[in-house]
Amino acid sequence: GTAALIWNEMIWEKVTNFIMNQSKEQRILNFILQNAVRGDPCSVVDTIDKYCSQKEWAMNVGNEKGLILDKTVEEVNPSVALELGSYCGYSAVRIARLLKAGARLFTVEFNPEFAAIAKQVIEFAGVQDKVKLLEGPSEEIIPQLKKKYEVDTLDFVFLDHWKDRYTPDTILLQECNLLRKGSVLLADNVIFPGAPEFLKYVRKNPHFQCTNYPSHLEYMEVEDAMEKAVFLG
């Protein structure tokens, strides 16, 4: 798995970027614009999956783990949700298409190029009324959610950004009183590339009840898993 990722991310992608004079993320966006149906979030999700499984690997949650994400969102039925790590907007669109009328999803992206692409993907999918993209580091944005964005508490949080930020950002969510009894956290890639500190933190913490969902790394036969942590108050 590691060797395949290094080949995809470090070698093949750089060569392709140089030859085509554009980033992989721009190529994904172009493929969406040319092949997906505008205003149809399911079409956008399927088109990204098609590109990333057939052409170039990319770090979306993917369809297999996406079904776990779907099921969790449907169970929680959140009014206010937070995603940490927008990347190209795949999971933001995937979550938004399941949200009830009036629900809000805040998606946070640190990388300006990814944020610009995610914004276009979200608008193309027609879910921009439900999704607010916030650009910047998660540790700066989380403390602003209450006052600046009028968030009382979060019903659902999807962690899919830098793995070493999972634990400090979970602690920050607690310190900022953004979690209520029953708030659900779902963390991606807890096995590959792995988030051992996060697993240790939530599993040993009496304030969380955890469930592990074994799966595979997006678009690969590499073992991975998602971890659901329900905040008990």
XYZ file of C-alpha atoms in Angstrom, residues 29-215:
187
model
C -12.277 19.353 -11.579
C -12.073 19.365 -15.388
C -13.302 15.769 -15.526
C -16.295 16.715 -13.347
C -17.137 19.754 -15.477
C -16.988 17.652 -18.652
C -18.698 14.456 -17.433
C -20.967 15.095 -14.427
C -24.491 16.520 -14.461
C -24.634 20.082 -13.088
C -26.848 20.343 -10.016
C -26.785 16.571 -9.404
C -24.622 15.773 -6.341
C -24.854 11.996 -6.880
C -23.541 12.419 -10.427
C -20.641 14.519 -9.130
C -19.718 11.920 -6.482
C -19.925 9.063 -9.007
C -17.836 11.002 -11.550
C -15.052 11.651 -9.009
C -15.089 7.965 -7.995
C -14.827 6.978 -11.648
C -11.852 9.286 -12.259
C -9.988 8.231 -9.116
C -10.531 4.503 -9.574
C -9.712 4.473 -13.310
C -7.298 7.348 -13.959
C -5.508 8.838 -10.937
C -5.659 7.902 -7.259
C -6.770 10.719 -4.949
C -7.410 11.037 -1.215
C -11.202 11.300 -1.210
C -13.052 9.090 1.255
C -14.114 6.990 -1.759
C -17.210 4.904 -2.333
C -16.604 1.984 0.070
C -15.937 4.156 3.128
C -18.380 6.671 1.649
C -21.186 4.212 2.387
C -20.127 4.196 6.075
C -20.131 8.003 5.981
C -23.606 8.010 4.368
C -25.020 5.614 6.967
C -23.610 7.672 9.843
C -24.952 10.960 8.444
C -28.384 9.381 7.907
C -28.420 8.030 11.483
C -27.376 11.355 13.028
C -29.552 13.488 10.690
C -27.519 16.565 11.676
C -28.724 20.158 11.694
C -25.149 21.439 11.971
C -22.169 19.442 10.715
C -18.442 20.110 10.433
C -15.924 18.585 8.044
C -12.210 19.015 8.677
C -10.387 18.620 5.355
C -12.370 19.546 2.223
C -9.759 18.513 -0.375
C -11.693 18.633 -3.705
C -15.152 18.768 -2.121
C -16.031 15.084 -2.605
C -17.171 14.318 0.937
C -18.746 17.767 1.383
C -20.997 17.022 -1.612
C -21.545 13.474 -0.353
C -22.650 14.719 3.090
C -24.653 17.707 1.778
C -26.795 15.551 -0.506
C -28.120 13.756 2.610
C -28.805 16.839 4.744
C -32.354 17.901 5.567
C -33.696 21.302 4.559
C -32.165 24.099 6.620
C -29.177 22.024 7.766
C -25.666 23.487 7.522
C -22.294 21.916 6.775
C -19.082 23.812 7.476
C -16.091 22.386 5.627
C -12.583 23.535 6.538
C -9.639 23.460 4.122
C -6.126 24.715 4.830
C -4.755 24.492 1.254
C -5.867 27.504 -0.873
C -5.703 25.582 -4.171
C -7.810 22.721 -2.800
C -10.267 25.224 -1.273
C -10.730 26.978 -4.641
C -11.409 23.660 -6.393
C -13.718 22.403 -3.626
C -15.743 25.634 -3.902
C -16.279 25.058 -7.636
C -17.183 21.398 -7.111
C -19.690 22.277 -4.367
C -21.312 24.926 -6.590
C -21.366 22.624 -9.643
C -23.093 19.962 -7.530
C -25.719 22.523 -6.494
C -25.229 22.139 -2.726
C -23.715 25.581 -2.035
C -26.808 26.644 -0.032
C -26.040 23.940 2.550
C -22.233 24.107 2.547
C -20.005 26.915 3.815
C -16.352 26.479 2.947
C -13.947 28.020 5.463
C -10.353 28.435 4.350
C -7.592 28.277 6.943
C -6.065 26.117 9.675
C -8.561 24.075 11.711
C -7.033 25.224 15.009
C -7.866 28.848 14.106
C -11.339 28.215 12.648
C -12.748 25.894 15.339
C -12.590 28.590 18.097
C -14.416 31.028 15.735
C -17.401 28.749 15.046
C -19.590 29.901 17.947
C -19.307 33.670 17.619
C -18.401 34.236 13.975
C -20.553 31.490 12.425
C -23.317 31.250 15.060
C -22.792 27.570 15.805
C -24.228 26.480 19.143
C -23.140 22.841 19.058
C -22.198 20.367 16.328
C -24.306 17.271 15.697
C -21.744 15.618 13.433
C -18.012 16.044 12.777
C -16.098 14.328 9.963
C -12.331 14.250 10.516
C -10.423 13.781 7.264
C -7.544 16.278 7.411
C -3.975 15.940 8.757
C -3.961 12.820 10.948
C -1.793 14.515 13.592
C -4.552 17.139 13.989
C -7.283 14.603 14.857
C -6.518 14.529 18.606
C -5.758 18.243 19.219
C -8.804 19.282 17.188
C -11.060 16.844 19.063
C -9.776 18.324 22.322
C -10.320 21.825 20.921
C -13.934 20.968 19.985
C -14.493 19.939 23.617
C -12.749 22.994 25.062
C -14.841 25.296 22.838
C -18.045 23.541 24.045
C -18.959 22.618 20.477
C -19.904 19.037 21.350
C -23.174 18.127 23.056
C -24.321 14.810 24.474
C -24.858 12.622 21.398
C -22.553 14.546 19.023
C -20.937 12.070 16.633
C -17.353 12.193 15.379
C -16.366 10.041 12.404
C -12.653 9.781 11.586
C -11.258 8.506 8.281
C -7.923 6.726 7.640
C -7.438 5.554 11.228
C -5.469 2.488 10.023
C -3.844 3.808 6.807
C -2.022 6.132 6.936
C -3.189 5.810 10.560
C -4.222 7.933 13.523
C -2.986 5.922 16.556
C -2.965 8.872 18.966
C -6.582 9.691 18.126
C -7.692 6.065 18.612
C -5.897 5.936 21.963
C -7.449 9.242 23.041
C -11.108 8.497 22.190
C -11.060 4.820 23.181
C -9.619 5.500 26.647
C -11.766 8.579 27.216
C -14.913 7.942 29.330
C -16.625 10.815 27.467
C -16.642 8.840 24.189
C -18.257 5.615 23.056
C -16.406 4.187 20.069
C -17.214 1.906 17.138
C -14.683 0.771 14.543
C -15.657 0.146 10.914
C -13.026 -1.928 9.061
C -12.779 -1.074 5.378
